[in-house]
mmCIF file of N, CA and C in Angstrom:
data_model
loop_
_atom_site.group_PDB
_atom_site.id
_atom_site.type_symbol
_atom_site.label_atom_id
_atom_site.label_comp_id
_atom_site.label_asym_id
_atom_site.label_seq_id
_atom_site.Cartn_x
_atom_site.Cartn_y
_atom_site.Cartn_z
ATOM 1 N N UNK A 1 105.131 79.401 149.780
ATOM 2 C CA UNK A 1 106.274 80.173 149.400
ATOM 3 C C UNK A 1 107.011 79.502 148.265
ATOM 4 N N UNK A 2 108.006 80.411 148.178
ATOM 5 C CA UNK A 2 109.212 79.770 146.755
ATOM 6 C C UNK A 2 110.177 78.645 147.500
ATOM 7 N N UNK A 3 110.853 77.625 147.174
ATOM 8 C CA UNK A 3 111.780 77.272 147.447
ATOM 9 C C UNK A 3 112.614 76.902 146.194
ATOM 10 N N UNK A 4 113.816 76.454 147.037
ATOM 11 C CA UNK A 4 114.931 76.252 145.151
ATOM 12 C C UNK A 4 114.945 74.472 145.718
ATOM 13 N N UNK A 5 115.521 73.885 144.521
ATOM 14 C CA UNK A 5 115.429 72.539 144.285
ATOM 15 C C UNK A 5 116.584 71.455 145.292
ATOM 16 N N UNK A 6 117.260 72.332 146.248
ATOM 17 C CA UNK A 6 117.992 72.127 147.396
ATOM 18 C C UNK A 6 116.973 71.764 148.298
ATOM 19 N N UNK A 7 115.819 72.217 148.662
ATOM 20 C CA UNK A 7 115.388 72.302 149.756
ATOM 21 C C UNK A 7 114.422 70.888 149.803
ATOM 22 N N UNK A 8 114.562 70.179 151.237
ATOM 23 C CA UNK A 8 113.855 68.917 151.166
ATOM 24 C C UNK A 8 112.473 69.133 151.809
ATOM 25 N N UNK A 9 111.449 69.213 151.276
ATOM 26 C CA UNK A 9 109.825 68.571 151.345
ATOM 27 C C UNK A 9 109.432 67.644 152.175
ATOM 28 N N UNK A 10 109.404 68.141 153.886
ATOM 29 C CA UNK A 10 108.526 66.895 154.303
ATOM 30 C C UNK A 10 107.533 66.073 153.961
ATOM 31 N N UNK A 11 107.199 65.143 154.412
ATOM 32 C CA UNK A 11 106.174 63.734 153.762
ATOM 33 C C UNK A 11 104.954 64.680 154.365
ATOM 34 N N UNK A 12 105.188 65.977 155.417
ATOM 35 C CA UNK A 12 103.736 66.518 156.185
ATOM 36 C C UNK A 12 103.038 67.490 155.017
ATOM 37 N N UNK A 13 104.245 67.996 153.880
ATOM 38 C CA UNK A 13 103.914 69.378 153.155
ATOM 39 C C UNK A 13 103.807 68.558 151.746
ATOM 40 N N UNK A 14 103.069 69.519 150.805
ATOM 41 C CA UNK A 14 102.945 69.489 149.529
ATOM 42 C C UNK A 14 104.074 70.359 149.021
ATOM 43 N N UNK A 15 104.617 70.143 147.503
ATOM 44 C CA UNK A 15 105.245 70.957 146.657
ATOM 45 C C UNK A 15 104.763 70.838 145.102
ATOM 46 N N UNK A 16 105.056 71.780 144.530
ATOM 47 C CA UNK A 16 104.638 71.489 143.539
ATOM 48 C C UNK A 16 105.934 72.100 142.468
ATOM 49 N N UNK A 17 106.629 71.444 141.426
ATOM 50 C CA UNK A 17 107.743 71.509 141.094
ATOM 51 C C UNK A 17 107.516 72.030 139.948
ATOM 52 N N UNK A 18 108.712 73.274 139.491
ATOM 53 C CA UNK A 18 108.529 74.228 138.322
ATOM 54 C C UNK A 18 107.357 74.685 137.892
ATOM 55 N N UNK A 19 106.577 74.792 139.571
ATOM 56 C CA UNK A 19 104.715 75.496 138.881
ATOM 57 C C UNK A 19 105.227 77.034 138.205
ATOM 58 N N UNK A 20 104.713 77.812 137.916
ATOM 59 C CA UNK A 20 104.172 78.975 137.327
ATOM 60 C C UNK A 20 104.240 79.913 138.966
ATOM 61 N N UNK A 21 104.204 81.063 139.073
ATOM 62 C CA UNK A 21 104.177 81.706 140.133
ATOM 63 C C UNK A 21 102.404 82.095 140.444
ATOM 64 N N UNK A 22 101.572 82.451 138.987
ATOM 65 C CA UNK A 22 100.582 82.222 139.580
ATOM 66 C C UNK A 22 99.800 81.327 140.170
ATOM 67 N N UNK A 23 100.303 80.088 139.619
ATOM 68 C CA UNK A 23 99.637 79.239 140.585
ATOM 69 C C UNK A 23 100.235 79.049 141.651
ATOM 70 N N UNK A 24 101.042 79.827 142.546
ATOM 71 C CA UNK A 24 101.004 79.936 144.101
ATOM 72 C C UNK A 24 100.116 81.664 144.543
ATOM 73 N N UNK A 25 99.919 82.375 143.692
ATOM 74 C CA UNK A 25 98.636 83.135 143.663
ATOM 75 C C UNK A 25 97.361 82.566 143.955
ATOM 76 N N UNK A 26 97.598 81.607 142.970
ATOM 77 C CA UNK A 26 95.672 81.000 143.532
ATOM 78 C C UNK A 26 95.564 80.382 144.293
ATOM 79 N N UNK A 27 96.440 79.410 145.018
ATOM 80 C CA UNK A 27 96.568 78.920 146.044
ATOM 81 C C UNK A 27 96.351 79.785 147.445
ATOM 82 N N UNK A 28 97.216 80.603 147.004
ATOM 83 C CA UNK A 28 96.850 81.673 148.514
ATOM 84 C C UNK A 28 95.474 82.151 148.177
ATOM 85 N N UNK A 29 94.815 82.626 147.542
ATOM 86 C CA UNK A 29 93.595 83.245 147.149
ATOM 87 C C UNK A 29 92.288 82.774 148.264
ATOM 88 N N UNK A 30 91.475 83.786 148.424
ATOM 89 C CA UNK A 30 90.670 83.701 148.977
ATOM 90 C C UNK A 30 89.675 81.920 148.272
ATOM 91 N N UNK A 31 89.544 82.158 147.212
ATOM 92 C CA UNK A 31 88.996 81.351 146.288
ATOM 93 C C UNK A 31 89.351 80.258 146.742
ATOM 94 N N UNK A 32 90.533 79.904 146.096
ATOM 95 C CA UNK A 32 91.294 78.643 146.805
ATOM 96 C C UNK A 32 90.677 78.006 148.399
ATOM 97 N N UNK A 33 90.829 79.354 149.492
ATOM 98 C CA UNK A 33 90.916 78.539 150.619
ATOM 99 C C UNK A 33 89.260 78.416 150.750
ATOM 100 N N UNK A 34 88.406 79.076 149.842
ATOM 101 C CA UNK A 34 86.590 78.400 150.002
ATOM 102 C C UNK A 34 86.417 76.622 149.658
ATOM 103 N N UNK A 35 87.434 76.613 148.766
ATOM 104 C CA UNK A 35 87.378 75.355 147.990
ATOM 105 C C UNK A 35 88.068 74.356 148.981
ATOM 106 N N UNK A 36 89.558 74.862 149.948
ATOM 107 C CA UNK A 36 90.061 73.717 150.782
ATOM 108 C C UNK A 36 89.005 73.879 152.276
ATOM 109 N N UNK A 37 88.415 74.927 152.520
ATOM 110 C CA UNK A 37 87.901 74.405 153.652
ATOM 111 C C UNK A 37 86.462 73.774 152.991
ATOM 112 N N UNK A 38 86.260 73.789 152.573
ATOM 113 C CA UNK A 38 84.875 72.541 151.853
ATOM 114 C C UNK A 38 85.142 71.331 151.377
ATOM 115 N N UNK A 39 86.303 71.088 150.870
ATOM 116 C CA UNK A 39 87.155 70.153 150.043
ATOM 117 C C UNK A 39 88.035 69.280 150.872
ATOM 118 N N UNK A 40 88.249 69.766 152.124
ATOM 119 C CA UNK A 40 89.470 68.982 152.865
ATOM 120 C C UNK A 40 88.932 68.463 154.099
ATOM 121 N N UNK A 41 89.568 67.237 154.082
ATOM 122 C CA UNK A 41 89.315 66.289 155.580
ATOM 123 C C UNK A 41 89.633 67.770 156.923
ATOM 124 N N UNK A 42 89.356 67.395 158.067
ATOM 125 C CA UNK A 42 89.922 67.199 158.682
ATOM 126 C C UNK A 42 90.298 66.225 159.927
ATOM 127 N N UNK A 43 90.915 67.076 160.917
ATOM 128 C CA UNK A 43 91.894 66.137 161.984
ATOM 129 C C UNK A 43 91.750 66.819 163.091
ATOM 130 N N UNK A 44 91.349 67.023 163.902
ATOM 131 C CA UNK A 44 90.482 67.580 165.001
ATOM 132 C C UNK A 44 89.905 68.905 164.559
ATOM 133 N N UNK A 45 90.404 70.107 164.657
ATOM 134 C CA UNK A 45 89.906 71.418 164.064
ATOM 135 C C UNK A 45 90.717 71.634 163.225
ATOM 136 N N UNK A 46 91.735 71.089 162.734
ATOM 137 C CA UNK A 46 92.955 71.395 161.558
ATOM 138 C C UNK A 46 92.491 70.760 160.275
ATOM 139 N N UNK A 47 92.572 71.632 158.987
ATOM 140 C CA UNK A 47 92.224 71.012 157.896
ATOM 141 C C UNK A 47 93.489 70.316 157.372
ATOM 142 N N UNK A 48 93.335 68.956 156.551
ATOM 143 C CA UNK A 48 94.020 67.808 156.164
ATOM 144 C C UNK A 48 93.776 68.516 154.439
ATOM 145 N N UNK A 49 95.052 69.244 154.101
ATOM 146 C CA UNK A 49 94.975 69.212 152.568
ATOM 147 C C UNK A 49 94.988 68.358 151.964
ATOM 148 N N UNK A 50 94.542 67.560 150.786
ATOM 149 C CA UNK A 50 94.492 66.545 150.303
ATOM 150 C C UNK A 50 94.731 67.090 148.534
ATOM 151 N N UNK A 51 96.060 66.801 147.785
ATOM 152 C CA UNK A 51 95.939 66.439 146.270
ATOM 153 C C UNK A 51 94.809 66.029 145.716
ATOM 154 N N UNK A 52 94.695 64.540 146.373
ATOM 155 C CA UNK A 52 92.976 63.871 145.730
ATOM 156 C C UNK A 52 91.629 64.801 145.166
ATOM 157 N N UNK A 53 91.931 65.702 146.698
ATOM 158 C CA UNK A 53 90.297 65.835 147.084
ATOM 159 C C UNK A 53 90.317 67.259 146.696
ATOM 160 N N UNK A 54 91.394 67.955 147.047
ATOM 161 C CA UNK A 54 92.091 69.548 147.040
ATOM 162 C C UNK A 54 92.491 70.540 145.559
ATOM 163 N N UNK A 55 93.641 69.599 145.851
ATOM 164 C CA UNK A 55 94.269 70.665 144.810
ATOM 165 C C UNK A 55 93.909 70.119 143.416
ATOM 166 N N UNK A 56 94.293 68.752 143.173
ATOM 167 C CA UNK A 56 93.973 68.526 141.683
ATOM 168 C C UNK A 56 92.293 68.862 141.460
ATOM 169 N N UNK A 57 91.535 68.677 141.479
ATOM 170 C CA UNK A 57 89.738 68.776 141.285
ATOM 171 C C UNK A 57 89.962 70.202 141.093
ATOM 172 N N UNK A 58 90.569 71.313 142.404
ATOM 173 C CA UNK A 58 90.201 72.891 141.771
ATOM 174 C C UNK A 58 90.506 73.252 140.369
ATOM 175 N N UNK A 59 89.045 73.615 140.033
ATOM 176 C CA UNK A 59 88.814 74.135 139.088
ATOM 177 C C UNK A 59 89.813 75.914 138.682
ATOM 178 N N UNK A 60 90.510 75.803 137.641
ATOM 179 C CA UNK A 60 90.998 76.987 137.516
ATOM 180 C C UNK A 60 91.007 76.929 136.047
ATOM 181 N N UNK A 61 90.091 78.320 135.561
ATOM 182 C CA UNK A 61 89.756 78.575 134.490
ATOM 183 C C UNK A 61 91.205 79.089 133.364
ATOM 184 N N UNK A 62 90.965 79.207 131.890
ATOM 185 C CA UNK A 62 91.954 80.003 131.416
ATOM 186 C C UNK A 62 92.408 80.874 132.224
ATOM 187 N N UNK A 63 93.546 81.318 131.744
ATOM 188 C CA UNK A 63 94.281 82.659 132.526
ATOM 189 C C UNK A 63 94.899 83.558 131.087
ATOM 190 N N UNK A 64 94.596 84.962 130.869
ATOM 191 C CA UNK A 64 94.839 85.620 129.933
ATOM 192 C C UNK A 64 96.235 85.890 130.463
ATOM 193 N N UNK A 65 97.584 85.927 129.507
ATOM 194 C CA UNK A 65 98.700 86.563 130.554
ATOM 195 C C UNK A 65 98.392 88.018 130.612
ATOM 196 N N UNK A 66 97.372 88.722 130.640
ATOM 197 C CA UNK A 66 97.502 89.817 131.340
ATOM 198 C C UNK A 66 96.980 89.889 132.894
ATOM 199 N N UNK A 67 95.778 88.985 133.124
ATOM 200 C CA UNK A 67 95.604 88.238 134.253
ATOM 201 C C UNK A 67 96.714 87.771 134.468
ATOM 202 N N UNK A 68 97.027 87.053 134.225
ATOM 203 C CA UNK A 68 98.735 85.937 134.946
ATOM 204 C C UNK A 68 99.508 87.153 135.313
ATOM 205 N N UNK A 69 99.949 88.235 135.218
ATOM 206 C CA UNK A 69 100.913 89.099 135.412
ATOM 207 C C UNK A 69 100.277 89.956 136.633
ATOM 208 N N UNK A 70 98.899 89.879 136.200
ATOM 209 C CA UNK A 70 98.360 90.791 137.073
ATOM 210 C C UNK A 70 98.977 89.810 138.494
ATOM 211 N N UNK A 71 98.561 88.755 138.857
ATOM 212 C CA UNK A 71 98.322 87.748 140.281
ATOM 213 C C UNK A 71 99.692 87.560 140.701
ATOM 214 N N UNK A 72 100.667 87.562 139.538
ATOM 215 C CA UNK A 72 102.048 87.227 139.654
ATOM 216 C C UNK A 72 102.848 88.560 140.501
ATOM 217 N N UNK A 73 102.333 89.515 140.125
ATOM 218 C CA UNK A 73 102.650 91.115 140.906
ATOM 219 C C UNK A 73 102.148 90.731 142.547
ATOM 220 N N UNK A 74 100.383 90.617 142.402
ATOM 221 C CA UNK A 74 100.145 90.743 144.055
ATOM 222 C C UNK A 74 100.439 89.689 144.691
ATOM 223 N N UNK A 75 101.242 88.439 144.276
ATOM 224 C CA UNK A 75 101.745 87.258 144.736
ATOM 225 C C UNK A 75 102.902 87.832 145.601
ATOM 226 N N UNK A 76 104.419 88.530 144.663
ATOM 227 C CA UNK A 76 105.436 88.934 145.176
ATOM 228 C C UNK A 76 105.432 89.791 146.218
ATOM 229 N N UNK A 77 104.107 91.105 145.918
ATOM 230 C CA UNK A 77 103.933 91.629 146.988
ATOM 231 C C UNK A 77 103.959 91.154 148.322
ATOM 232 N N UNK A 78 103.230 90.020 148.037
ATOM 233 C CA UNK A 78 102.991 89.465 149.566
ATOM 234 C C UNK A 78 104.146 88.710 150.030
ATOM 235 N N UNK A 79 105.139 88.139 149.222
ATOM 236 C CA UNK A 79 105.962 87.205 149.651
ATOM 237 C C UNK A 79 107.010 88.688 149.638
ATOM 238 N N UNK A 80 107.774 89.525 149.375
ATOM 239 C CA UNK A 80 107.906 90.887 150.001
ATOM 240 C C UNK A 80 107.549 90.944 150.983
ATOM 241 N N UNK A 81 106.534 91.532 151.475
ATOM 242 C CA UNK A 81 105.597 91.700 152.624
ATOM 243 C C UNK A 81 106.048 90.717 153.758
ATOM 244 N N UNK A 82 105.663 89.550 154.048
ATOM 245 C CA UNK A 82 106.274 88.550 154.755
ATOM 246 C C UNK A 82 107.652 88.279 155.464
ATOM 247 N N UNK A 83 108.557 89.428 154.248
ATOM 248 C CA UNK A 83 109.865 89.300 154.266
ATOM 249 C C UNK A 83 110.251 90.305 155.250
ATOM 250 N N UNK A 84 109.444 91.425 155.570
ATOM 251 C CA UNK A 84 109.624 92.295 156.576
ATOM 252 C C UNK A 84 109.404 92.013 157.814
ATOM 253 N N UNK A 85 108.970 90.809 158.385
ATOM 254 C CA UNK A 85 108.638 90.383 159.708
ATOM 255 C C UNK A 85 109.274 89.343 159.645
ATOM 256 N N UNK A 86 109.638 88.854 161.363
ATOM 257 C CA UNK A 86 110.370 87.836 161.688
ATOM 258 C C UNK A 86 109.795 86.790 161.853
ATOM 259 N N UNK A 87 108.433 87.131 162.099
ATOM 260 C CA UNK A 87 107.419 85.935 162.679
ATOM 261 C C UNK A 87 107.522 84.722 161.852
ATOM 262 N N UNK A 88 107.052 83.611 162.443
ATOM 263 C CA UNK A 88 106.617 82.803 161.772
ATOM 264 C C UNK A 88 105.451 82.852 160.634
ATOM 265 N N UNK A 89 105.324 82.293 159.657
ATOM 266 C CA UNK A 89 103.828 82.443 159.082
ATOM 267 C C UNK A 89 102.691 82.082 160.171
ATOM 268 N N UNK A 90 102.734 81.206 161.223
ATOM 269 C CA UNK A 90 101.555 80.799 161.864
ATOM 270 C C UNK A 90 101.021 82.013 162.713
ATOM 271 N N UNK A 91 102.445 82.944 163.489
ATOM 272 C CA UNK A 91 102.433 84.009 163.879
ATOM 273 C C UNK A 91 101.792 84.946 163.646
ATOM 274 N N UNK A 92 102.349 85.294 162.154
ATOM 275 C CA UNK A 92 101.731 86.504 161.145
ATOM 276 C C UNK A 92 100.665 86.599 160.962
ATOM 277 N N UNK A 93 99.797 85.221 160.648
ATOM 278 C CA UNK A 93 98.361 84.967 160.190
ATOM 279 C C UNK A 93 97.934 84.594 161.137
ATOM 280 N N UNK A 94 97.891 85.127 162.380
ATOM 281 C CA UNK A 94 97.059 84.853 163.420
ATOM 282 C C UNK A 94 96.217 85.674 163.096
ATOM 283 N N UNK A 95 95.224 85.179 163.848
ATOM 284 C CA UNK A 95 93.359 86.100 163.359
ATOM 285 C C UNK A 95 93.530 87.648 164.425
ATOM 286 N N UNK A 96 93.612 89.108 164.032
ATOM 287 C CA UNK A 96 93.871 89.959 164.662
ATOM 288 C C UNK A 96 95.422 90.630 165.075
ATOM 289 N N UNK A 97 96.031 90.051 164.693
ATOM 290 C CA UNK A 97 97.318 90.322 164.521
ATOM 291 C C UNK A 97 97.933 90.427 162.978
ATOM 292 N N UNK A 98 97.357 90.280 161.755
ATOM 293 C CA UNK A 98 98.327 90.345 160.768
ATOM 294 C C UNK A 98 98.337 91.617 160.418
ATOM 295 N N UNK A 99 99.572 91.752 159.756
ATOM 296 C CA UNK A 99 99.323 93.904 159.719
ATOM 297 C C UNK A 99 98.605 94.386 158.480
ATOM 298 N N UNK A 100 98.492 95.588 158.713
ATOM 299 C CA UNK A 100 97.374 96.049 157.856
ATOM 300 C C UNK A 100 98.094 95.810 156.398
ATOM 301 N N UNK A 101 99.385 96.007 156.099
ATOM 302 C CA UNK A 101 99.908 95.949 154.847
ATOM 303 C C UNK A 101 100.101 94.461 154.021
ATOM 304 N N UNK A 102 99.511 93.588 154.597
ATOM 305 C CA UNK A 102 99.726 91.696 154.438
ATOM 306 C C UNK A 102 97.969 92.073 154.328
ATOM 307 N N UNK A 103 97.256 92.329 154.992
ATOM 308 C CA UNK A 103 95.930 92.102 154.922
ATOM 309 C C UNK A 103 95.544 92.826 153.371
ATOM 310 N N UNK A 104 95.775 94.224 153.010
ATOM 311 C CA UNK A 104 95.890 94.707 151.713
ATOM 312 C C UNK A 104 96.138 93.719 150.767
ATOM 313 N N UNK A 105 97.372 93.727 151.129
ATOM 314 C CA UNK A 105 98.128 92.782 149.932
ATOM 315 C C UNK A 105 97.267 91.374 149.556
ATOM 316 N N UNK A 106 96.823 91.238 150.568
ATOM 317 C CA UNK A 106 95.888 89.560 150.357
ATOM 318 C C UNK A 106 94.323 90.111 149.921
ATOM 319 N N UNK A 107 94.352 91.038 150.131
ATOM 320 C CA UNK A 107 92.690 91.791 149.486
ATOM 321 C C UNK A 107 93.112 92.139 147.845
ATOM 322 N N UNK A 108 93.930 92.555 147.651
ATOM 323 C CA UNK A 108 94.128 92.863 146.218
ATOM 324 C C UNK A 108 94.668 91.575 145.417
ATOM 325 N N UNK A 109 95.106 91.038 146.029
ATOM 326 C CA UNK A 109 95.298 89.327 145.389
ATOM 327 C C UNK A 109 93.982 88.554 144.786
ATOM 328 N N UNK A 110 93.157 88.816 146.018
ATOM 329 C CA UNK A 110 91.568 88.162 145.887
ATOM 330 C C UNK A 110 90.946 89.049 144.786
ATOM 331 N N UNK A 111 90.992 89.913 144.941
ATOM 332 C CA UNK A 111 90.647 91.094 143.639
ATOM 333 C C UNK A 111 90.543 90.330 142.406
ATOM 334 N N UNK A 112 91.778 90.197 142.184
ATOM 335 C CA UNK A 112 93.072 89.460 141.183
ATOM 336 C C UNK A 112 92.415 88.435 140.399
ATOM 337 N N UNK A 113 92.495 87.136 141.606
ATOM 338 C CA UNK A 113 91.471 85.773 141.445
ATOM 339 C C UNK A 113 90.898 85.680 141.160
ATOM 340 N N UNK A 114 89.501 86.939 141.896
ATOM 341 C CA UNK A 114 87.883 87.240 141.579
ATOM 342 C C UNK A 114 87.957 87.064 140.304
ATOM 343 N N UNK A 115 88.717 87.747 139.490
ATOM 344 C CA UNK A 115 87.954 88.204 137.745
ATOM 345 C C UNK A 115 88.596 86.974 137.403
ATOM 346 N N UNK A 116 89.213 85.819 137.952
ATOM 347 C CA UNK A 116 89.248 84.728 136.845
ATOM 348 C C UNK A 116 87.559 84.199 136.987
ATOM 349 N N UNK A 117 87.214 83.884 137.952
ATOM 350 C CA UNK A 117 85.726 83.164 137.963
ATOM 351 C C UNK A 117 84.798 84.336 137.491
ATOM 352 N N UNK A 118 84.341 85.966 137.732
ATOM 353 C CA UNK A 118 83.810 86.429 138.401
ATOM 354 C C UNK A 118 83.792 87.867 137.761
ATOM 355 N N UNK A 119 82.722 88.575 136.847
ATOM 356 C CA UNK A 119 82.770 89.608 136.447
ATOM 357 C C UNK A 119 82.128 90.565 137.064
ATOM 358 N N UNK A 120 82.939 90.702 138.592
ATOM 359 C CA UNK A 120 82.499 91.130 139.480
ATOM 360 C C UNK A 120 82.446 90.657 140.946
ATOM 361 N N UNK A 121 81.863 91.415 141.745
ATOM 362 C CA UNK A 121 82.434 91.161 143.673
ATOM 363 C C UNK A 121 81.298 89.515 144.037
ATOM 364 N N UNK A 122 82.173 88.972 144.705
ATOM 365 C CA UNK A 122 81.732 87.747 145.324
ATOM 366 C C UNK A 122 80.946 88.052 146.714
ATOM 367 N N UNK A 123 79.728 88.112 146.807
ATOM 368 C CA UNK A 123 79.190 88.754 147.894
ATOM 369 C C UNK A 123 79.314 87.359 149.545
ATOM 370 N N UNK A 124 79.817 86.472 148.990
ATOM 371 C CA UNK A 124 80.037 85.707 150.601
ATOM 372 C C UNK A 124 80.688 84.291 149.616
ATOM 373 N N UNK A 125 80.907 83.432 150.621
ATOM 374 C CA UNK A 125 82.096 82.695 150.698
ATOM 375 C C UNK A 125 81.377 81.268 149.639
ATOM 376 N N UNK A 126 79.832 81.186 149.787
ATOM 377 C CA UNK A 126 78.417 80.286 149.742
ATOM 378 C C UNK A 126 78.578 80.605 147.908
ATOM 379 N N UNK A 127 78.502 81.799 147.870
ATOM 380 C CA UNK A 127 79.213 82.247 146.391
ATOM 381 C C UNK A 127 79.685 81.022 145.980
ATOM 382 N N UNK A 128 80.802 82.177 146.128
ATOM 383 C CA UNK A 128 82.163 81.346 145.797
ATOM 384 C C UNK A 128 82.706 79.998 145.914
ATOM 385 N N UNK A 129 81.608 79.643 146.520
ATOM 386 C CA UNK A 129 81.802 77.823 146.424
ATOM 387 C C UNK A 129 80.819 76.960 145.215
ATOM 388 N N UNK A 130 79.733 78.031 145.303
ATOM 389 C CA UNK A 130 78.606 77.497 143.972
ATOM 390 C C UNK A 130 79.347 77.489 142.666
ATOM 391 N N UNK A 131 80.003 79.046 142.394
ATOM 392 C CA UNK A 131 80.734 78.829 141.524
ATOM 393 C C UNK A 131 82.085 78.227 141.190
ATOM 394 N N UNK A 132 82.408 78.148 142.353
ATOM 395 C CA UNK A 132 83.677 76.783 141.710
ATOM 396 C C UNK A 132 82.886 75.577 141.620
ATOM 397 N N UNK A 133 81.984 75.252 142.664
ATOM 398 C CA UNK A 133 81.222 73.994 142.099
ATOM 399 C C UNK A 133 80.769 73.807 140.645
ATOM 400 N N UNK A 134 80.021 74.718 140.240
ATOM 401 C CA UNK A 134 79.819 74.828 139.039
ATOM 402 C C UNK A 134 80.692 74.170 137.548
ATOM 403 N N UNK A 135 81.662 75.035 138.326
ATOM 404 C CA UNK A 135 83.148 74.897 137.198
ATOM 405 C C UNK A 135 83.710 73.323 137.395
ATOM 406 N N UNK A 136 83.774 72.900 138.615
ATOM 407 C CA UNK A 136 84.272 71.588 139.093
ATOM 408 C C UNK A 136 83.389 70.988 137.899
ATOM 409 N N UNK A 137 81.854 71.013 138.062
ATOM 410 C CA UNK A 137 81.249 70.039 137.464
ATOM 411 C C UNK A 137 81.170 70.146 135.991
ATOM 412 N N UNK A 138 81.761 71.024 135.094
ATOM 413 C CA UNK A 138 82.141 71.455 133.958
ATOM 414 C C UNK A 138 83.556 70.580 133.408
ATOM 415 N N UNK A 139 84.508 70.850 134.381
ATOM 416 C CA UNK A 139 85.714 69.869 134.424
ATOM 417 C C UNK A 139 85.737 68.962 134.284
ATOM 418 N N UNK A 140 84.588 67.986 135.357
ATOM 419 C CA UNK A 140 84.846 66.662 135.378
ATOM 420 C C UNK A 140 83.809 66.133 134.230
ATOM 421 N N UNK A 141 82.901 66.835 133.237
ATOM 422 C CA UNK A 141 82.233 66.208 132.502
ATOM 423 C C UNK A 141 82.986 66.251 131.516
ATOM 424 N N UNK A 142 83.672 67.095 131.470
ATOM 425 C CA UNK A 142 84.687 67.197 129.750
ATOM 426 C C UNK A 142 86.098 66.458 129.937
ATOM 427 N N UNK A 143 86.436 65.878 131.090
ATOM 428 C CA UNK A 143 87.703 65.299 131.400
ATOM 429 C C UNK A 143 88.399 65.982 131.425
#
């Protein structure tokens, strides 16, 4: 989510200060979470996000701002969306319980994402990890 520069950051959470709104788009993105559940420790069945290992290494290609506007729209949607329920997030995103209008909203987000990697549908998750691998290893040869 958004927070303002009042709000204190446990040592448990990440923040990331004056990002861009799409990059809390790609973060939520389907994309994203192929890359943290392959990419991240864990701690019994809970994944351990890691900067190191996580977030800095993902690969994220140019962004045209007509892309950027596009992700920046189905971003708000969802943080909208969210805003209509009381639940907790852990609540909301329980597996079988999130409502159909949060599940949309997170399908058209991924949409969104898709065409940064992807001129065209990601047929499974095995995908979508080759090709960020791909890109990872593009990154780290050019610095």
């Amino acid at each position: 989510g958004i927070i303002d520069n009042e709000t204190i950051v446990s040592d448990l959470a990440y923040s990331v200060v004056n990002a861009e709104l799409v990059l809390l788009g790609i973060l939520q993105s389907k994309m994203h979470m192929t890359w943290m559940k392959n990419m991240s420790g864990r701690l019994k069945s809970d994944y351990r996000y890691s900067a190191g290992f996580c977030y800095n290494p993902f690969p994220i290609p140019q962004i045209s701002n007509l892309r950027k506007k596009a992700i920046e729209e189905r971003i708000l949607t969802i943080l909208d969306i969210r805003e209509e329920y009381p639940e907790s997030l852990a609540t909301l995103y329980t597996n079988g319980k999130m409502p159909d209008n949060l599940i949309q909203a997170h399908n058209l987000l991924d949409m969104e994402v898709d065409k940064l990697y992807k001129n065209g549908i990601f047929n499974s998750e095995e995908e979508r990890l080759i090709t960020l691998l791909k890109l990872y290893e593009i990154k780290k040869n050019n610095g």
